[in-house]
GROMACS .gro file of N, CA and C in nm:
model
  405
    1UNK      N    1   0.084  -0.119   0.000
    1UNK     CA    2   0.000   0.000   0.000
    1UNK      C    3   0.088   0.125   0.000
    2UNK      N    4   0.002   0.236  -0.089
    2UNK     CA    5   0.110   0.310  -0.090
    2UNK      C    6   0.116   0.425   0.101
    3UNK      N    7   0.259   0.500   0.088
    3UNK     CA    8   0.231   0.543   0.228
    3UNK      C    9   0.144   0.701   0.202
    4UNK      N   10   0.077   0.704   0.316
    4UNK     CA   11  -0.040   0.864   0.351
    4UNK      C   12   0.090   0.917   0.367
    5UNK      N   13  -0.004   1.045   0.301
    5UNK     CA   14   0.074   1.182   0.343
    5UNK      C   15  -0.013   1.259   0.428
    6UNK      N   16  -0.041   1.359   0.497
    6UNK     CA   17  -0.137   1.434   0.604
    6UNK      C   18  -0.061   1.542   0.515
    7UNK      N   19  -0.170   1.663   0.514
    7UNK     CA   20  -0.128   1.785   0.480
    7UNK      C   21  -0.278   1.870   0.520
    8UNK      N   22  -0.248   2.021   0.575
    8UNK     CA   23  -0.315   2.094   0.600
    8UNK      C   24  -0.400   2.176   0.456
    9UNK      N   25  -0.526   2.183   0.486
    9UNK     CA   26  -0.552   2.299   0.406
    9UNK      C   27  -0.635   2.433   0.469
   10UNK      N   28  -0.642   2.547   0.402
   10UNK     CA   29  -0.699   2.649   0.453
   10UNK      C   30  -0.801   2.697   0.327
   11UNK      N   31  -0.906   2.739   0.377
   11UNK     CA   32  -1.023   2.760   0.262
   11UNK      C   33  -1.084   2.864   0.360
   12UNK      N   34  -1.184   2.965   0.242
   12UNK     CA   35  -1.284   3.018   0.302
   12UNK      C   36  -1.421   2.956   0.400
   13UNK      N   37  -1.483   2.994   0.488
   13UNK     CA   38  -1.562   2.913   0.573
   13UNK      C   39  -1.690   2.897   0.455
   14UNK      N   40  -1.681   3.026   0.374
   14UNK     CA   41  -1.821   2.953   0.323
   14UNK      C   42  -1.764   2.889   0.168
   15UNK      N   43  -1.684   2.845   0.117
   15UNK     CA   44  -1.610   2.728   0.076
   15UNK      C   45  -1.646   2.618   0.125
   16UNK      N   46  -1.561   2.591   0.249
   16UNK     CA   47  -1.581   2.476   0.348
   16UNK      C   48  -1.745   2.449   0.364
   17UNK      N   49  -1.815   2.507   0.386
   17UNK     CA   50  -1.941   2.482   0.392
   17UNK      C   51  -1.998   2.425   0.297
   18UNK      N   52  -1.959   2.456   0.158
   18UNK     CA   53  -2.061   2.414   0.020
   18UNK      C   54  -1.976   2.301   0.029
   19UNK      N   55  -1.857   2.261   0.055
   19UNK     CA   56  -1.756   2.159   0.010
   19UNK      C   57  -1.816   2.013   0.132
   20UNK      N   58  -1.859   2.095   0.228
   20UNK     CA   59  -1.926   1.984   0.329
   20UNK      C   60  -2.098   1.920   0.301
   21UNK      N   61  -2.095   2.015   0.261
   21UNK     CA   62  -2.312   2.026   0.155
   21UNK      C   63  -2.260   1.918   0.066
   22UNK      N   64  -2.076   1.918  -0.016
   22UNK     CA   65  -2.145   1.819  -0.130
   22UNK      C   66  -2.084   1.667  -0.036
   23UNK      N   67  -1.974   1.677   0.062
   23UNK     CA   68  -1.949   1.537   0.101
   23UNK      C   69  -2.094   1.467   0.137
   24UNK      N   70  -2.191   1.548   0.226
   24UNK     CA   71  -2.282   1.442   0.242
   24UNK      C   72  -2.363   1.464   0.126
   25UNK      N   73  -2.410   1.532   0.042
   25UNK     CA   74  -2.460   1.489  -0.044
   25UNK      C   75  -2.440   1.379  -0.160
   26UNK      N   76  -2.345   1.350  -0.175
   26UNK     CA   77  -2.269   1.237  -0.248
   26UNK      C   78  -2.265   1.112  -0.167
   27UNK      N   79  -2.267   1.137  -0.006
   27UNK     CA   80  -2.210   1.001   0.069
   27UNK      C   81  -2.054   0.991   0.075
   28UNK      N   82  -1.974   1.100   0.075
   28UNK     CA   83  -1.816   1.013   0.109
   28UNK      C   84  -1.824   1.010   0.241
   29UNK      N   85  -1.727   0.889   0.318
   29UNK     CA   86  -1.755   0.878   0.417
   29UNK      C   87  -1.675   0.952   0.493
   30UNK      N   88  -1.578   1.037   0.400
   30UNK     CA   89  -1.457   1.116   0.497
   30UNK      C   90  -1.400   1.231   0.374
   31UNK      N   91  -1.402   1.361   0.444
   31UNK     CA   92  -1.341   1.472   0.349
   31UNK      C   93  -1.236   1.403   0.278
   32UNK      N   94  -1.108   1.360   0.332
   32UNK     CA   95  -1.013   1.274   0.245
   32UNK      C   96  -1.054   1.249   0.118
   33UNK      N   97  -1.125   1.117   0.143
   33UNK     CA   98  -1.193   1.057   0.028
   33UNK      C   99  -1.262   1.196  -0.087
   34UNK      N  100  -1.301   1.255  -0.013
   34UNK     CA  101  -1.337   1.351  -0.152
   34UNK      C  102  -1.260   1.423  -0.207
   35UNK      N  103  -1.149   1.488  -0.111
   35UNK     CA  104  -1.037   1.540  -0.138
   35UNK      C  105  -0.959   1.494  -0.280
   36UNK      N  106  -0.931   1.361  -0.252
   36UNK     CA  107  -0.886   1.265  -0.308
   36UNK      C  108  -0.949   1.232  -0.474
   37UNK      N  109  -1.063   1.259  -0.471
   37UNK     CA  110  -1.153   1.217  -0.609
   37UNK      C  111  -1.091   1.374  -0.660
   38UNK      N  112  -1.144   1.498  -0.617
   38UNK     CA  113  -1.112   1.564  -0.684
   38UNK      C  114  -0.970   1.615  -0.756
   39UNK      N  115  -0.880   1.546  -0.674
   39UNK     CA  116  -0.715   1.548  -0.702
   39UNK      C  117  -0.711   1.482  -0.832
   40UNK      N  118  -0.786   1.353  -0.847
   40UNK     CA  119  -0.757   1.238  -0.932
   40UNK      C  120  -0.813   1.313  -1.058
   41UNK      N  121  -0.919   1.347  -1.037
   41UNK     CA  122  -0.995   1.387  -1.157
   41UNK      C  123  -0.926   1.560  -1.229
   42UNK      N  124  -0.845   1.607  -1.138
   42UNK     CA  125  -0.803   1.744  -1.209
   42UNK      C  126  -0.678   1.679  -1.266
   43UNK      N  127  -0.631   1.567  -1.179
   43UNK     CA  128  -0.479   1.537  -1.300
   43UNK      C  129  -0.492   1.445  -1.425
   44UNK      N  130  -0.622   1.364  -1.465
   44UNK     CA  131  -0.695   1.318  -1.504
   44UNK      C  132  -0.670   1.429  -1.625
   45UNK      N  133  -0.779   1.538  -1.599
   45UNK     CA  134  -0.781   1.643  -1.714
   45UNK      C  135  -0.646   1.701  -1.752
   46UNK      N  136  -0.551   1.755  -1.613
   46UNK     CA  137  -0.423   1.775  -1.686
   46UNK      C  138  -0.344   1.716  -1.780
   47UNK      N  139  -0.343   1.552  -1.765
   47UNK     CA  140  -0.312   1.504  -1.862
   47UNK      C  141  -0.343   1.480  -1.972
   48UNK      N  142  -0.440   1.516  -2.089
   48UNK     CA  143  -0.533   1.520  -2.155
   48UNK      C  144  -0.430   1.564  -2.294
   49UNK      N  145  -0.342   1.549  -2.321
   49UNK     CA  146  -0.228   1.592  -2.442
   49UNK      C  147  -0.285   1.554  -2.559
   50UNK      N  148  -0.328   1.633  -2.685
   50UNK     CA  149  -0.389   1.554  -2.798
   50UNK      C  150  -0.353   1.467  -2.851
   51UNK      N  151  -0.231   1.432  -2.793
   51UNK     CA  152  -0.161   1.295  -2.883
   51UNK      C  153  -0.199   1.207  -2.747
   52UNK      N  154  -0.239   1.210  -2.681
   52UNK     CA  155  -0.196   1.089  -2.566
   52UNK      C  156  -0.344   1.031  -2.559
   53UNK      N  157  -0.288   0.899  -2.546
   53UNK     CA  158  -0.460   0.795  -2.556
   53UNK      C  159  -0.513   0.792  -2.421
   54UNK      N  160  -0.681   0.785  -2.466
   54UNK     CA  161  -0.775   0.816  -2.370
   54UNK      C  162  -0.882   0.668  -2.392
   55UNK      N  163  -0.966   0.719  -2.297
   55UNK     CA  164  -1.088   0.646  -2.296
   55UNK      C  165  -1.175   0.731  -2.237
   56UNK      N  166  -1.333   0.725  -2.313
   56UNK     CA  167  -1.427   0.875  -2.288
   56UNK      C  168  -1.547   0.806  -2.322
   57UNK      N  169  -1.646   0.849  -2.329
   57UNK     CA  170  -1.803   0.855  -2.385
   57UNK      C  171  -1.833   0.983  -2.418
   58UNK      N  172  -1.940   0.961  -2.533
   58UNK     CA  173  -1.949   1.089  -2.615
   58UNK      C  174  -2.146   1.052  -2.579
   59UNK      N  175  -2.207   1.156  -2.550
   59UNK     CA  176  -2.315   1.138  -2.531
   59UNK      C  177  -2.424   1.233  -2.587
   60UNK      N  178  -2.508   1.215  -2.668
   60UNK     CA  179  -2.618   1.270  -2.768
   60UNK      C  180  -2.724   1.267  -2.730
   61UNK      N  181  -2.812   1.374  -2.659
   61UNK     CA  182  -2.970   1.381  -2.740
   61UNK      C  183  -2.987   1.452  -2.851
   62UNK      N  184  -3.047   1.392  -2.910
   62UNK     CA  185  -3.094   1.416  -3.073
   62UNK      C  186  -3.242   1.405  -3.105
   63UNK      N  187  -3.291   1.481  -3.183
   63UNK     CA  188  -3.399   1.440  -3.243
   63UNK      C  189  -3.395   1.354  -3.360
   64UNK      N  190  -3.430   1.239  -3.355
   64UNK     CA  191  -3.472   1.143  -3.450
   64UNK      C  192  -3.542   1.188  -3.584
   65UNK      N  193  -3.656   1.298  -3.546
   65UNK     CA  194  -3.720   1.301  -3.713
   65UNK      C  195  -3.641   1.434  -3.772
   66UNK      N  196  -3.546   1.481  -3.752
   66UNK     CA  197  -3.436   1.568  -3.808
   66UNK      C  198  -3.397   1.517  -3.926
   67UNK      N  199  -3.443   1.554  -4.034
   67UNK     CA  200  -3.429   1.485  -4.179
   67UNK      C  201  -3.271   1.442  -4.198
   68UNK      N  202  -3.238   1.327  -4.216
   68UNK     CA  203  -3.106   1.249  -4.224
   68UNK      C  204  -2.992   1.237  -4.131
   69UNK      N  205  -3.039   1.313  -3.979
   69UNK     CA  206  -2.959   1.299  -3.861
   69UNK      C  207  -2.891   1.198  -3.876
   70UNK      N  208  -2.981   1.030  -3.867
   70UNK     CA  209  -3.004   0.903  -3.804
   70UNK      C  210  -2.827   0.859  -3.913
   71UNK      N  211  -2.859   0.902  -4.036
   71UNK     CA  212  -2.804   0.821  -4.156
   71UNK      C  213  -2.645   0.921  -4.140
   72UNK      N  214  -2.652   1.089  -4.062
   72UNK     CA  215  -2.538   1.105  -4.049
   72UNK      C  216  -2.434   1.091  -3.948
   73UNK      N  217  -2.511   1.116  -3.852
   73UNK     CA  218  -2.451   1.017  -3.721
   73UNK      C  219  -2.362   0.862  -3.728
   74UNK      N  220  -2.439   0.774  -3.804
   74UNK     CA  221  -2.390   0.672  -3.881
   74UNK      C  222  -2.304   0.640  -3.922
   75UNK      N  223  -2.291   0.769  -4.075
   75UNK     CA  224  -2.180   0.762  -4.133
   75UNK      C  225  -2.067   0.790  -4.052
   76UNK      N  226  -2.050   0.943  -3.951
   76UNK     CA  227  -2.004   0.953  -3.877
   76UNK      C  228  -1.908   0.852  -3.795
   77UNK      N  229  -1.996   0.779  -3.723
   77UNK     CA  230  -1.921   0.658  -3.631
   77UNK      C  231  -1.854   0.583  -3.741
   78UNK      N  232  -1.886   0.501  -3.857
   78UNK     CA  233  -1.826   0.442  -3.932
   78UNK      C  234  -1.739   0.494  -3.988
   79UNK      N  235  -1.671   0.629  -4.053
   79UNK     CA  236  -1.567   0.680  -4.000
   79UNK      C  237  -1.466   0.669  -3.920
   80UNK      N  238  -1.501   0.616  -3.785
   80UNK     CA  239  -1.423   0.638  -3.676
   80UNK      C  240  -1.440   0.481  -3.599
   81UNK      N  241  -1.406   0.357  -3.668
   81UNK     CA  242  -1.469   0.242  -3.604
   81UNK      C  243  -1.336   0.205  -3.544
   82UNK      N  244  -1.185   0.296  -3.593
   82UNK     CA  245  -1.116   0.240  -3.459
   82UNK      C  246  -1.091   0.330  -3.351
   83UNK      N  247  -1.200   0.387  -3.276
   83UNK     CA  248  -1.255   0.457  -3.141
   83UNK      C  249  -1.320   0.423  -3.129
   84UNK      N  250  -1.463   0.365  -3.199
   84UNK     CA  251  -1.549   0.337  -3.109
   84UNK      C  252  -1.562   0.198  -3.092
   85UNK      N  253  -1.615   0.221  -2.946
   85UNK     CA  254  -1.586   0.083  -2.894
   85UNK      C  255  -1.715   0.021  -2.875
   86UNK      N  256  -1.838   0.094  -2.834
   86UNK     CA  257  -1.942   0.000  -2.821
   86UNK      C  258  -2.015   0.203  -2.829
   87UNK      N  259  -2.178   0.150  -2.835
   87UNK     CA  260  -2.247   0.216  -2.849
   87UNK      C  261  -2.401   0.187  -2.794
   88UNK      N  262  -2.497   0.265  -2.761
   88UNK     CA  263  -2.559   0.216  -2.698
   88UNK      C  264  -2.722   0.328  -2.678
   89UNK      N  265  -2.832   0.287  -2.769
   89UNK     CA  266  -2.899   0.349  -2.789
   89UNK      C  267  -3.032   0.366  -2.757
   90UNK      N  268  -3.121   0.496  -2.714
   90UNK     CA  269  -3.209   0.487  -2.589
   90UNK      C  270  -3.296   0.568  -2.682
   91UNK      N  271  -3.442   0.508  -2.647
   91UNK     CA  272  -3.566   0.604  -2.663
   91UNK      C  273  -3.593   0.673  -2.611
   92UNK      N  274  -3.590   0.802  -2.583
   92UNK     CA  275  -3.625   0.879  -2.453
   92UNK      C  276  -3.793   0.922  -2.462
   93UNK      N  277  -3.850   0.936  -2.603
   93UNK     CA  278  -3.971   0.951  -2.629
   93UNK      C  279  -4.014   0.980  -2.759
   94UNK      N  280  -4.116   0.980  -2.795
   94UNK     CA  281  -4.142   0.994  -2.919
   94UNK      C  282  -4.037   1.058  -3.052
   95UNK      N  283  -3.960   1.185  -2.998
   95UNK     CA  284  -3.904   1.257  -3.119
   95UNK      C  285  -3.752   1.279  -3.079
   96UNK      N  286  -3.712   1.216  -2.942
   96UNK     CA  287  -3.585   1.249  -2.902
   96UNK      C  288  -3.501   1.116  -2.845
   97UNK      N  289  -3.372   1.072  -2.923
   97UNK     CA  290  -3.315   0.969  -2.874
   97UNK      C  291  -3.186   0.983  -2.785
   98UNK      N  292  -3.091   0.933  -2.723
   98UNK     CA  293  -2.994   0.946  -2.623
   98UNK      C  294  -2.899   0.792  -2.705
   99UNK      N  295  -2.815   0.851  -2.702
   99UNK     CA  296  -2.675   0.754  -2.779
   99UNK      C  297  -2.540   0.787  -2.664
  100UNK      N  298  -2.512   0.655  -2.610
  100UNK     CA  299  -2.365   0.720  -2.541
  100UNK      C  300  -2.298   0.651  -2.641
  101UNK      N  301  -2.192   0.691  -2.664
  101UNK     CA  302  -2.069   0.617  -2.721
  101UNK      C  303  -1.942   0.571  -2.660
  102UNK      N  304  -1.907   0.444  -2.615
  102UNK     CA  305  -1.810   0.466  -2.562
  102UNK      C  306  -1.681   0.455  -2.653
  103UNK      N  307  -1.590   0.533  -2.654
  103UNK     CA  308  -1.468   0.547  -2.751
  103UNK      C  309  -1.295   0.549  -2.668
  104UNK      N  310  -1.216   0.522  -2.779
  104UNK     CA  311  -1.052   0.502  -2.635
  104UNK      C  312  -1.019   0.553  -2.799
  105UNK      N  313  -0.867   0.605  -2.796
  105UNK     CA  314  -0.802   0.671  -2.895
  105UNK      C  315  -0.753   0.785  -2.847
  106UNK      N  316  -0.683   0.819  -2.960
  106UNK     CA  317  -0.586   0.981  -2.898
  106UNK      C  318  -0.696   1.067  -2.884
  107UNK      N  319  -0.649   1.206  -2.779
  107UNK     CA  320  -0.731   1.331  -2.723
  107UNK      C  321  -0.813   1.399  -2.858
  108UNK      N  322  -0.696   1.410  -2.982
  108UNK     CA  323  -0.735   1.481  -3.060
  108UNK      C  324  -0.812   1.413  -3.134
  109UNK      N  325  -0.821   1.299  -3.168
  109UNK     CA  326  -0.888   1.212  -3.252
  109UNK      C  327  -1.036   1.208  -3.205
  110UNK      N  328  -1.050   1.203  -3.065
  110UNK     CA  329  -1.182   1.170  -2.987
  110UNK      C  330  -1.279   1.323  -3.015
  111UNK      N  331  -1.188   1.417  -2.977
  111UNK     CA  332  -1.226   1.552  -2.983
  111UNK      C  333  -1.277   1.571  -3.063
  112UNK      N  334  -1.200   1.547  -3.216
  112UNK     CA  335  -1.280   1.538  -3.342
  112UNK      C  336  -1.385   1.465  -3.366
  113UNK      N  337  -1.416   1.343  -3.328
  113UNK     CA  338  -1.528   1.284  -3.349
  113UNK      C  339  -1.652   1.334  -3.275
  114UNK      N  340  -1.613   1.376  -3.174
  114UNK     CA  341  -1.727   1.453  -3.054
  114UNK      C  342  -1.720   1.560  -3.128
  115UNK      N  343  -1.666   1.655  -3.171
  115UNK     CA  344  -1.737   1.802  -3.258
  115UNK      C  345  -1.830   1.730  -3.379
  116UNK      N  346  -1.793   1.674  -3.492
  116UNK     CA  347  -1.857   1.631  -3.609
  116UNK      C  348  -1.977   1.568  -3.547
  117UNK      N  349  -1.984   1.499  -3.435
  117UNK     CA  350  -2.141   1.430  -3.456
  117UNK      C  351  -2.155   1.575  -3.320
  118UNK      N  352  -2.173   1.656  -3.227
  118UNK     CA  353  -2.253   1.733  -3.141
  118UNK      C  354  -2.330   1.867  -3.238
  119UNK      N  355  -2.201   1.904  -3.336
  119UNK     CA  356  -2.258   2.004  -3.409
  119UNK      C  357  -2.325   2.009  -3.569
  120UNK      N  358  -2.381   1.841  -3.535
  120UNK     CA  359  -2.451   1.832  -3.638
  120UNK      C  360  -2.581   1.905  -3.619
  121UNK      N  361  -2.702   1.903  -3.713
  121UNK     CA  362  -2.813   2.046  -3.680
  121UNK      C  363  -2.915   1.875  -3.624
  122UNK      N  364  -2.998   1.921  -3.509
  122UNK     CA  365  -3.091   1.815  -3.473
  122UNK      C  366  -3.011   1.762  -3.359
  123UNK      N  367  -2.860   1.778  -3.309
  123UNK     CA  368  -2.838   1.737  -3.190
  123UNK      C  369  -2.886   1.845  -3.080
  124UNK      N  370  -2.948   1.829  -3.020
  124UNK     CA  371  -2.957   1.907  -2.856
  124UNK      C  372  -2.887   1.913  -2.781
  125UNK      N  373  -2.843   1.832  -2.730
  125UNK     CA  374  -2.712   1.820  -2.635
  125UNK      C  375  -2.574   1.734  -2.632
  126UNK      N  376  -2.491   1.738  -2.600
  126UNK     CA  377  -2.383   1.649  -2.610
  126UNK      C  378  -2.262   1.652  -2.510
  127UNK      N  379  -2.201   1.561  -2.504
  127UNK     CA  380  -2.082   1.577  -2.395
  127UNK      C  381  -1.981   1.500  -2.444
  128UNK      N  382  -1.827   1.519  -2.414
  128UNK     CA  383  -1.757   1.418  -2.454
  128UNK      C  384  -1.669   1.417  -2.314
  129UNK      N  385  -1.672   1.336  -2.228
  129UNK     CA  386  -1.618   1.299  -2.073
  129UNK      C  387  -1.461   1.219  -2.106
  130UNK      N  388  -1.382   1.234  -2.083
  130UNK     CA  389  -1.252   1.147  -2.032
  130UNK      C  390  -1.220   1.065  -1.967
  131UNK      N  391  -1.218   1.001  -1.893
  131UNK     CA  392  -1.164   0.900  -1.788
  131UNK      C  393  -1.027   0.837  -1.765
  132UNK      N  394  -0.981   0.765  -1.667
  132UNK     CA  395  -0.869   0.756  -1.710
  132UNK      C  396  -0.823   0.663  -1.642
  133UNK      N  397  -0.701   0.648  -1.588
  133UNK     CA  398  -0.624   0.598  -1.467
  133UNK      C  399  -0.567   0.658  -1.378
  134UNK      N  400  -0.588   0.659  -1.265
  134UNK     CA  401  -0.517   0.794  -1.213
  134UNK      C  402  -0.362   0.751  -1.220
  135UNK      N  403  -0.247   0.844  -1.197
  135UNK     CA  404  -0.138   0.882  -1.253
  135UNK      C  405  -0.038   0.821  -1.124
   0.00000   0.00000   0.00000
């Protein structure tokens, strides 16, 4: 195991306050532990180099009856079949569907595929998330 370090911090009280609103709202069982997620996840993003390989989900609501969305989205991913890795597609209701994608490949490569399908016309929303290993 690796060895603890203890280190002090100093914050504003009403900082500390919203920062204590989100430990129990989440459930960590100890500031540490949250401390800790948020460390992981900012070096996570620091490392993010367009050449350096990732693993992410790219996530779409779309409207479905958007004349040829369905068929460009499509082409889109087929384009890009060595990133994507699986895909996975939801009815949300009559005129609007939800697609995550999960994709691994370089920063810049992913990036690009997440602009070409979010700013197609008929997407509503989109995200492209990172993940990683911590460091």
């Amino acid at each position: 195991m690796a060895k603890l370090v203890r280190f002090a911090v100093s914050i504003d009280e009403k900082l500390f306050t919203k920062f204590e609103e989100l430990i129990e709202k989440r459930g960590y069982v100890s500031r540490s532990e949250a401390v800790r997620d948020l460390i992981r996840a900012a070096l996570i993003e620091e490392d993010l180099k367009e050449d350096k390989f990732a693993f992410g989900t790219i996530t779409l609501v779309y409207d479905h009856h958007q004349k040829e969305l369905t068929e460009r989205i499509t082409d889109i991913e087929h384009s890009y079949l060595n990133n994507i890795i699986s895909t996975m597609h939801i009815h949300i209701d009559h005129h609007h569907c939800l697609e995550v994608i999960a994709v691994k490949g370089k920063v810049g490569e992913l990036k690009e595929l997440s602009d070409r399908l979010l700013t197609l016309k008929g997407v509503k929303h989109g995200k492209l998330v990172f993940t990683g290993i911590e460091p």
